[in-house]
XYZ file of C-alpha atoms in Angstrom:
527
model
C 9.365 -13.336 -46.187
C 9.888 -11.711 -42.545
C 6.395 -10.745 -40.211
C 6.132 -7.940 -37.883
C 3.908 -7.032 -35.228
C 3.332 -4.788 -32.384
C 2.302 -5.918 -29.380
C 0.860 -3.543 -26.252
C 0.829 -4.233 -22.660
C -1.363 -2.157 -20.778
C -0.865 -1.976 -16.455
C -2.866 -0.715 -13.805
C -1.181 -1.175 -10.280
C -2.401 0.093 -6.800
C -5.713 1.079 -7.625
C -6.529 0.570 -3.628
C -10.344 0.377 -4.415
C -10.634 3.656 -6.357
C -13.427 3.357 -9.087
C -15.325 7.022 -8.918
C -13.310 10.174 -9.850
C -13.630 11.954 -6.383
C -11.750 12.731 -3.191
C -13.791 10.604 -0.490
C -12.740 13.229 2.351
C -14.428 16.422 0.580
C -16.699 14.588 -2.220
C -14.766 17.130 -4.555
C -13.336 16.104 -8.131
C -10.555 14.168 -8.648
C -8.166 12.849 -11.566
C -8.315 9.438 -10.335
C -10.085 5.700 -10.551
C -11.146 2.803 -12.886
C -13.684 5.090 -14.700
C -11.194 7.268 -15.855
C -8.480 4.504 -16.572
C -11.359 2.739 -18.350
C -11.668 5.294 -20.742
C -7.920 5.002 -21.881
C -8.129 1.224 -21.963
C -10.887 1.247 -24.496
C -8.847 4.085 -26.612
C -6.056 1.983 -26.789
C -8.053 -1.436 -27.725
C -9.501 1.068 -30.576
C -6.107 1.649 -32.169
C -4.254 -1.443 -31.336
C -5.119 -5.008 -32.196
C -2.517 -6.750 -30.007
C -3.171 -5.780 -26.307
C -2.251 -7.290 -23.009
C -4.032 -6.013 -20.217
C -2.771 -6.603 -16.658
C -3.897 -5.339 -12.808
C -0.519 -5.431 -10.904
C -1.856 -5.823 -7.178
C -3.527 -3.683 -4.569
C -6.517 -3.774 -6.396
C -9.410 -4.801 -3.822
C -8.840 -2.228 -1.110
C -8.180 0.976 -0.299
C -11.227 3.701 -0.173
C -13.966 3.886 1.649
C -16.172 2.342 -0.960
C -14.115 -0.761 -0.861
C -13.978 -0.479 3.147
C -17.874 -0.426 3.268
C -18.285 -3.410 0.723
C -15.506 -5.246 2.972
C -16.892 -4.761 6.426
C -20.455 -4.101 5.461
C -21.864 -5.581 1.785
C -19.622 -8.265 1.147
C -22.044 -11.289 2.299
C -24.756 -9.837 -0.360
C -22.785 -8.627 -3.393
C -20.096 -9.508 -5.431
C -16.838 -7.111 -5.027
C -17.105 -4.025 -7.381
C -13.790 -3.865 -8.115
C -13.757 -7.553 -9.789
C -17.340 -6.513 -11.435
C -15.006 -3.899 -12.761
C -12.106 -5.917 -13.933
C -14.052 -8.416 -15.642
C -16.514 -5.779 -17.537
C -12.640 -4.655 -18.546
C -11.745 -8.292 -19.758
C -8.424 -7.915 -17.636
C -5.839 -10.768 -19.072
C -4.731 -11.496 -15.197
C -3.983 -9.748 -12.144
C -1.336 -10.487 -9.569
C -1.676 -10.530 -5.806
C -0.450 -7.215 -4.103
C 0.244 -7.471 -0.051
C -3.368 -5.599 0.711
C -5.302 -7.686 -1.107
C -4.872 -10.013 1.931
C -6.061 -7.011 4.361
C -9.454 -8.129 4.437
C -8.774 -12.068 5.216
C -8.591 -14.596 3.363
C -12.373 -15.619 2.994
C -12.770 -12.002 1.004
C -9.869 -12.749 -0.762
C -11.149 -16.172 -1.591
C -14.412 -14.883 -3.232
C -12.660 -12.036 -5.537
C -10.357 -14.815 -7.092
C -13.431 -16.916 -7.733
C -15.901 -14.555 -9.266
C -13.080 -13.232 -11.325
C -13.003 -14.108 -15.196
C -9.563 -13.892 -15.415
C -6.661 -15.754 -13.567
C -4.801 -14.408 -10.510
C -1.029 -15.369 -10.481
C 1.089 -15.804 -7.466
C 4.400 -17.966 -8.744
C 6.226 -16.876 -5.224
C 3.156 -17.293 -2.686
C 3.452 -21.291 -2.020
C 0.986 -23.975 -0.107
C 3.142 -24.324 3.092
C 2.116 -27.978 2.977
C 2.979 -28.669 -0.905
C 5.243 -26.262 -1.648
C 3.289 -25.680 -4.533
C 2.257 -22.135 -5.536
C -1.113 -21.306 -3.380
C -3.196 -20.088 -5.518
C -2.806 -22.489 -8.299
C -1.426 -19.849 -11.299
C 2.531 -19.308 -10.814
C 1.993 -17.872 -14.869
C -0.362 -17.720 -17.596
C 0.264 -17.669 -21.343
C -1.278 -15.869 -23.878
C -0.883 -16.710 -27.664
C -1.549 -13.972 -29.933
C -2.411 -13.883 -33.424
C 0.292 -14.989 -36.066
C 1.852 -17.389 -33.342
C 3.293 -15.320 -30.932
C 3.570 -17.015 -27.735
C 3.545 -14.178 -24.360
C 4.288 -15.920 -20.840
C 2.959 -13.280 -18.017
C 4.970 -14.300 -14.562
C 3.017 -13.471 -11.651
C 5.295 -12.294 -8.355
C 4.541 -10.515 -4.877
C 6.609 -8.835 -2.795
C 7.646 -11.705 -0.289
C 7.857 -9.055 2.464
C 3.848 -9.526 3.536
C 4.473 -11.769 6.835
C 6.494 -8.312 8.363
C 2.649 -5.930 7.854
C -0.190 -8.713 7.646
C -2.378 -10.571 10.439
C -1.037 -13.893 11.049
C -4.534 -15.394 10.304
C -5.052 -14.098 6.786
C -1.748 -15.575 5.635
C -1.893 -18.844 7.165
C -0.731 -21.783 5.337
C 1.451 -19.388 3.010
C 4.830 -19.121 2.383
C 5.875 -16.061 0.513
C 9.252 -17.092 -1.111
C 11.799 -14.735 -2.369
C 10.770 -12.904 -5.911
C 14.280 -13.474 -7.332
C 14.520 -16.889 -6.495
C 11.107 -17.585 -7.752
C 11.436 -15.988 -10.988
C 14.854 -17.471 -12.115
C 12.760 -20.747 -11.783
C 9.706 -19.958 -13.651
C 11.032 -17.867 -16.119
C 13.526 -20.865 -17.269
C 10.212 -22.608 -17.203
C 8.569 -20.535 -19.472
C 11.339 -20.155 -22.234
C 12.227 -23.726 -22.189
C 9.195 -25.946 -21.452
C 6.715 -23.474 -22.653
C 8.739 -22.300 -25.502
C 7.279 -18.590 -25.247
C 8.213 -15.949 -27.479
C 8.280 -12.875 -24.736
C 8.577 -12.991 -20.948
C 6.521 -10.659 -19.160
C 6.993 -10.466 -15.027
C 4.208 -8.454 -13.133
C 5.696 -8.218 -9.701
C 4.176 -6.321 -7.336
C 6.838 -4.471 -5.844
C 9.195 -2.143 -6.537
C 13.220 -0.781 -6.803
C 14.988 -1.004 -3.847
C 17.755 0.811 -5.848
C 18.684 4.044 -8.398
C 17.614 2.981 -11.837
C 20.949 4.392 -13.125
C 23.414 3.961 -10.890
C 22.542 0.768 -8.892
C 23.243 2.701 -5.584
C 20.842 1.168 -2.638
C 18.054 4.003 -2.099
C 16.704 1.916 0.887
C 17.403 -0.739 3.362
C 17.918 -3.974 1.310
C 15.141 -6.040 3.094
C 13.753 -8.000 0.269
C 10.461 -5.929 0.105
C 11.852 -4.041 -3.154
C 13.160 -6.605 -5.746
C 12.667 -4.879 -9.101
C 16.511 -3.883 -9.918
C 17.669 -7.717 -9.015
C 15.376 -9.152 -11.207
C 16.405 -7.614 -14.158
C 20.009 -7.588 -13.396
C 19.840 -11.638 -12.248
C 17.261 -13.141 -14.049
C 17.628 -14.256 -17.776
C 15.084 -14.087 -20.409
C 12.905 -11.293 -18.778
C 11.681 -8.850 -21.552
C 9.407 -6.635 -19.498
C 9.306 -5.997 -15.742
C 5.959 -4.555 -14.833
C 6.188 -3.097 -11.395
C 4.014 -1.215 -8.382
C 3.815 -1.384 -4.467
C 6.026 2.647 -4.309
C 3.131 4.371 -5.867
C 6.087 5.930 -8.000
C 5.664 7.135 -11.928
C 8.654 5.436 -13.551
C 8.869 4.859 -17.446
C 10.959 5.086 -20.674
C 13.804 2.962 -18.374
C 15.744 -0.070 -19.185
C 17.913 -1.925 -16.789
C 19.915 -4.533 -18.239
C 17.987 -5.045 -21.116
C 14.771 -4.908 -19.752
C 12.007 -2.421 -20.275
C 10.603 -1.212 -16.756
C 7.336 0.957 -15.742
C 5.347 1.565 -12.851
C 2.353 3.600 -12.822
C 1.703 5.628 -9.511
C -1.891 4.788 -7.241
C -5.510 5.376 -7.664
C -5.283 4.855 -11.247
C -3.723 8.283 -11.691
C -2.300 6.940 -14.914
C -2.067 4.086 -17.435
C 1.368 2.333 -17.951
C 1.626 1.161 -21.315
C 4.747 -0.836 -22.770
C 4.844 -1.260 -26.687
C 7.045 -4.233 -28.250
C 8.153 -4.355 -31.702
C 8.795 -7.897 -32.921
C 9.838 -9.475 -36.148
C 9.690 -13.087 -37.191
C 12.122 -14.766 -39.051
C 12.481 -18.084 -39.810
C 9.462 -18.908 -37.467
C 11.068 -17.408 -34.412
C 9.620 -13.591 -32.781
C 12.295 -11.602 -31.750
C 11.530 -8.124 -29.902
C 13.233 -5.528 -31.859
C 12.069 -2.473 -30.439
C 10.687 -1.426 -26.754
C 9.510 1.474 -24.870
C 7.362 2.161 -21.879
C 5.226 5.439 -20.818
C 2.417 6.530 -18.745
C -1.236 7.915 -19.851
C -2.520 10.316 -17.702
C -5.891 10.559 -16.724
C -5.902 14.365 -16.208
C -8.908 15.793 -18.273
C -10.262 12.095 -19.222
C -14.020 11.857 -19.322
C -15.006 8.754 -16.950
C -16.876 5.560 -18.612
C -20.354 6.258 -17.384
C -21.701 3.248 -18.745
C -18.753 1.363 -16.555
C -19.221 3.349 -13.244
C -23.400 2.611 -13.631
C -22.255 -1.210 -12.910
C -21.190 -0.261 -9.438
C -23.135 2.779 -8.933
C -25.405 1.162 -6.016
C -22.243 0.631 -4.244
C -21.404 4.277 -4.269
C -25.075 5.372 -3.003
C -24.773 3.031 -0.199
C -20.905 4.137 0.267
C -21.967 8.003 0.624
C -24.813 7.168 2.576
C -22.563 5.717 5.485
C -20.592 8.320 4.849
C -22.581 11.181 6.085
C -23.868 9.456 9.024
C -23.286 11.575 12.003
C -21.724 10.075 14.445
C -20.678 12.506 17.402
C -19.240 15.911 18.473
C -16.045 17.695 19.318
C -15.632 20.053 21.926
C -12.325 22.349 20.885
C -10.078 21.762 17.728
C -8.980 18.682 15.989
C -8.375 20.358 12.499
C -5.112 19.948 10.793
C -4.135 23.216 9.492
C -0.374 21.984 8.699
C 0.685 18.651 9.152
C 4.587 19.147 9.554
C 3.139 21.396 12.838
C 1.322 18.244 14.399
C 4.406 16.182 13.946
C 6.407 18.826 16.251
C 4.754 18.502 19.436
C 1.399 16.818 21.624
C -1.925 17.407 19.700
C -5.601 16.987 20.432
C -6.007 14.941 17.105
C -3.216 12.233 17.564
C -3.566 12.648 21.439
C -7.094 11.618 20.841
C -6.349 8.472 18.886
C -4.131 7.311 21.196
C -6.819 7.604 23.837
C -8.837 5.396 21.728
C -6.095 2.592 21.295
C -5.462 2.856 25.004
C -9.299 2.658 26.067
C -9.740 -0.131 23.878
C -6.359 -2.080 24.465
C -6.501 -1.506 28.581
C -3.090 -0.224 28.378
C -1.833 3.176 29.461
C 0.913 3.570 26.324
C -0.005 4.075 23.105
C 2.037 5.180 19.646
C -0.034 6.218 16.188
C 0.920 8.439 13.121
C -0.671 11.053 10.711
C -0.531 8.790 7.898
C -1.133 11.592 5.219
C -0.603 14.921 4.898
C -4.074 14.831 3.351
C -5.779 14.134 6.664
C -8.310 16.925 7.428
C -8.373 16.260 11.286
C -11.784 16.221 12.425
C -14.489 18.888 12.333
C -17.214 20.072 14.859
C -19.923 17.534 13.774
C -17.974 14.430 12.825
C -19.515 11.864 10.041
C -17.659 8.285 9.008
C -16.621 10.567 6.117
C -14.395 12.309 9.071
C -13.043 9.266 10.706
C -12.071 7.300 7.311
C -10.589 10.708 6.179
C -8.186 10.594 9.263
C -7.728 6.855 9.414
C -7.137 5.621 6.077
C -5.929 1.918 6.595
C -7.838 -1.091 7.521
C -5.346 -1.662 10.548
C -6.401 -3.284 13.660
C -4.438 -3.095 17.251
C -2.171 -5.134 18.721
C -0.707 -4.779 22.330
C 2.968 -5.705 22.747
C 5.487 -6.433 25.195
C 9.018 -4.414 24.315
C 11.931 -3.335 26.633
C 12.623 0.686 27.468
C 15.843 -0.214 25.015
C 13.282 -1.044 22.280
C 11.227 1.932 23.504
C 14.397 4.402 22.803
C 15.291 2.722 19.618
C 11.674 2.951 18.394
C 11.506 6.795 18.995
C 15.108 6.619 17.307
C 13.558 5.328 14.352
C 10.669 7.773 14.420
C 13.088 11.002 15.020
C 14.986 10.096 11.901
C 11.821 11.678 10.082
C 13.551 15.038 10.364
C 16.935 16.268 8.369
C 19.357 17.595 11.398
C 18.491 21.086 12.107
C 20.595 23.594 10.172
C 19.552 26.546 12.170
C 17.243 27.759 9.207
C 14.231 25.744 9.149
C 12.879 21.996 10.018
C 13.024 19.541 6.970
C 11.575 16.015 6.595
C 14.019 13.488 5.732
C 13.965 12.525 1.964
C 14.102 8.845 3.190
C 10.743 9.109 4.343
C 9.090 11.098 1.516
C 11.440 9.716 -1.570
C 10.878 7.747 -3.761
C 7.171 7.136 -1.972
C 5.494 9.336 0.824
C 5.891 7.363 4.479
C 4.823 10.182 6.816
C 2.802 7.136 8.394
C 6.164 5.710 9.598
C 6.611 8.570 11.958
C 4.813 7.510 15.154
C 3.593 10.065 18.244
C 3.274 8.527 21.275
C 0.955 8.739 24.366
C 1.740 7.814 28.161
C 5.208 8.396 28.285
C 6.971 11.636 28.444
C 10.049 12.642 25.823
C 11.865 15.268 24.166
C 13.467 14.727 20.793
C 16.332 16.948 19.964
C 17.053 17.326 15.965
C 19.977 19.237 16.365
C 21.772 16.485 17.383
C 22.803 13.451 14.986
C 20.290 10.228 14.065
C 20.194 8.061 16.961
C 21.164 10.600 19.405
C 17.725 12.482 19.451
C 15.853 11.163 22.490
C 17.038 13.246 25.422
C 14.612 12.737 27.633
C 12.346 9.669 28.234
C 10.196 8.963 31.117
C 6.979 6.886 32.442
C 5.057 8.339 35.344
C 8.033 10.722 35.902
C 10.949 8.104 36.519
C 13.310 7.466 33.834
C 12.646 4.715 31.903
C 14.406 1.797 32.690
C 16.541 0.049 29.456
C 15.900 -3.612 31.059
C 12.327 -2.991 32.165
C 9.456 -4.191 30.144
C 6.605 -2.354 28.979
C 3.117 -3.112 27.446
C 2.025 -0.648 24.258
C -0.855 -0.735 22.028
C 0.137 -0.078 18.550
C -1.607 -1.067 14.931
C -0.912 -4.322 13.711
C 1.524 -3.056 10.790
C 3.648 -1.514 13.411
C 3.747 -4.318 15.673
C 4.882 -6.754 13.219
C 7.971 -4.519 12.508
C 6.652 -2.482 9.421
C 8.177 1.030 8.816
C 11.634 -0.439 9.507
C 10.505 -0.941 13.282
C 12.582 -3.868 13.609
C 12.349 -3.597 17.141
C 9.234 -5.035 17.514
C 9.860 -8.037 15.647
C 9.310 -11.217 17.351
C 7.875 -9.668 20.433
C 5.133 -10.985 22.675
C 1.653 -10.501 21.653
C -0.235 -9.940 24.935
C -3.495 -9.081 23.338
C -4.528 -8.938 19.885
C -8.072 -6.747 18.783
C -9.035 -7.704 15.669
C -11.508 -4.786 14.764
C -10.575 -2.218 12.581
C -9.270 1.302 14.158
C -11.594 3.225 11.875
C -14.282 1.165 13.344
C -13.114 1.525 17.137
C -12.815 5.506 16.699
C -16.184 5.632 15.317
C -17.448 3.432 18.158
C -15.861 5.910 20.801
C -17.825 8.812 19.087
C -21.277 6.853 19.026
C -20.701 5.809 23.163
C -19.402 9.362 24.100
C -21.351 11.268 21.457
C -19.477 14.725 22.104
C -15.324 14.297 22.448
C -13.271 17.223 24.602
C -10.143 18.201 22.539
C -7.436 17.689 24.911
C -3.826 17.983 25.054
C -1.439 17.070 28.025
C 2.086 18.344 26.263
C 3.806 14.862 26.823
C 5.897 15.163 23.975
C 7.990 17.637 22.046
C 10.323 18.037 18.895
C 13.426 20.486 20.350
C 16.474 22.230 18.638
C 18.905 24.119 20.216
């Protein structure tokens, strides 16, 4: 007699420390967070017997709550994200690139506090060549003898972004090569019936046509995994913050559940067992939105003390602004020198002791600074746990970096200024447009990409392509992140291992009142 069963795989990814359904910048309500996701998970469990719950990475970093825990409370308390993941009975988790942001010690503690395995088939120990965290995969045996193998993979591009000391002793293997090796082991040695690959990475190609949608750096190898790795039934993805469902690539069902707990990823497999062998007969993927869903208050109570301490910290007054640093129009901020960006660059320059700096307006939701500044305002504007590096670059490198930033704009068509879709789709990358202080430059966006920097001077003289300049920037950019390849391997003159948000807060605390200034050292023009 033929047996049948339904297997449901639930995926969260890129939760980024989001627990409570609020926007920390305004404290207004928002349809985000594990509190709402928990309600959906419990509902799914009430309807389905055979469920596997997985987190696909970037769990423990990303909100003021997770930042406050990591920087202020970690010695006294367990990680709030792990408390909730344990409570929700996750089966396994995968390392995302942001798991490493707070250093090895905090990550090691998070792993040890977890009542579930963390999977890392392609994060290898340099000395032994074995998986650094010990678990390449996890096997779950379901009812009626169904054996499910879950393989964990992480984008190998992490060394391009992360502080070297945070990943010391680790080698990040190509995700496709690792998948080929370990899927074979799952099928041949472990004899699993179903293979799920949970990959903290996304898709480098159009899912329908296979055409490249980004520079093929190896950061997002999802399409390649589907095409080149035999035996995969389900590919869970993340990292790009996209919402992808209802797609199959080469017979592999794929899903990607956005970010911040806005949706829950769900894959449903129908299986038949004929003569002792389970076969997948149909598969589908969907996303379940948290919009309008009530948060699970009993779950949130487990970490209420973290939230109260965070809110108290966020509302601490730290200084005043004399003048205007409010963001009214993000595009306008990126079209010419302005007090907000000039201020952040000046904080960086003072901290580093150099006179050239670059930074970005990371997000279109960045509010700028009001007259009375609190920690909430700082973390609303500087949303990443970046630190600073001073690197030595040539004038040629500087020009190349400015041309990379100038590609943020479409070529001007005489009507309106438009942002290049490469910086907005599939994932917003406004953080990859840099604005500089300490040099004078003009970007002419009527010209083709690569030919837009029409003026570039330092101390009233043209930049010499062969001369060397010390520039302060965040650690992500200094490592070449955002396709700023000209920075890779450049000499690091100074490393400032303090979060930029902390440097900004300290600047306010020291100066008490900051005057908004703008010297108009750069501008975007069009003929």
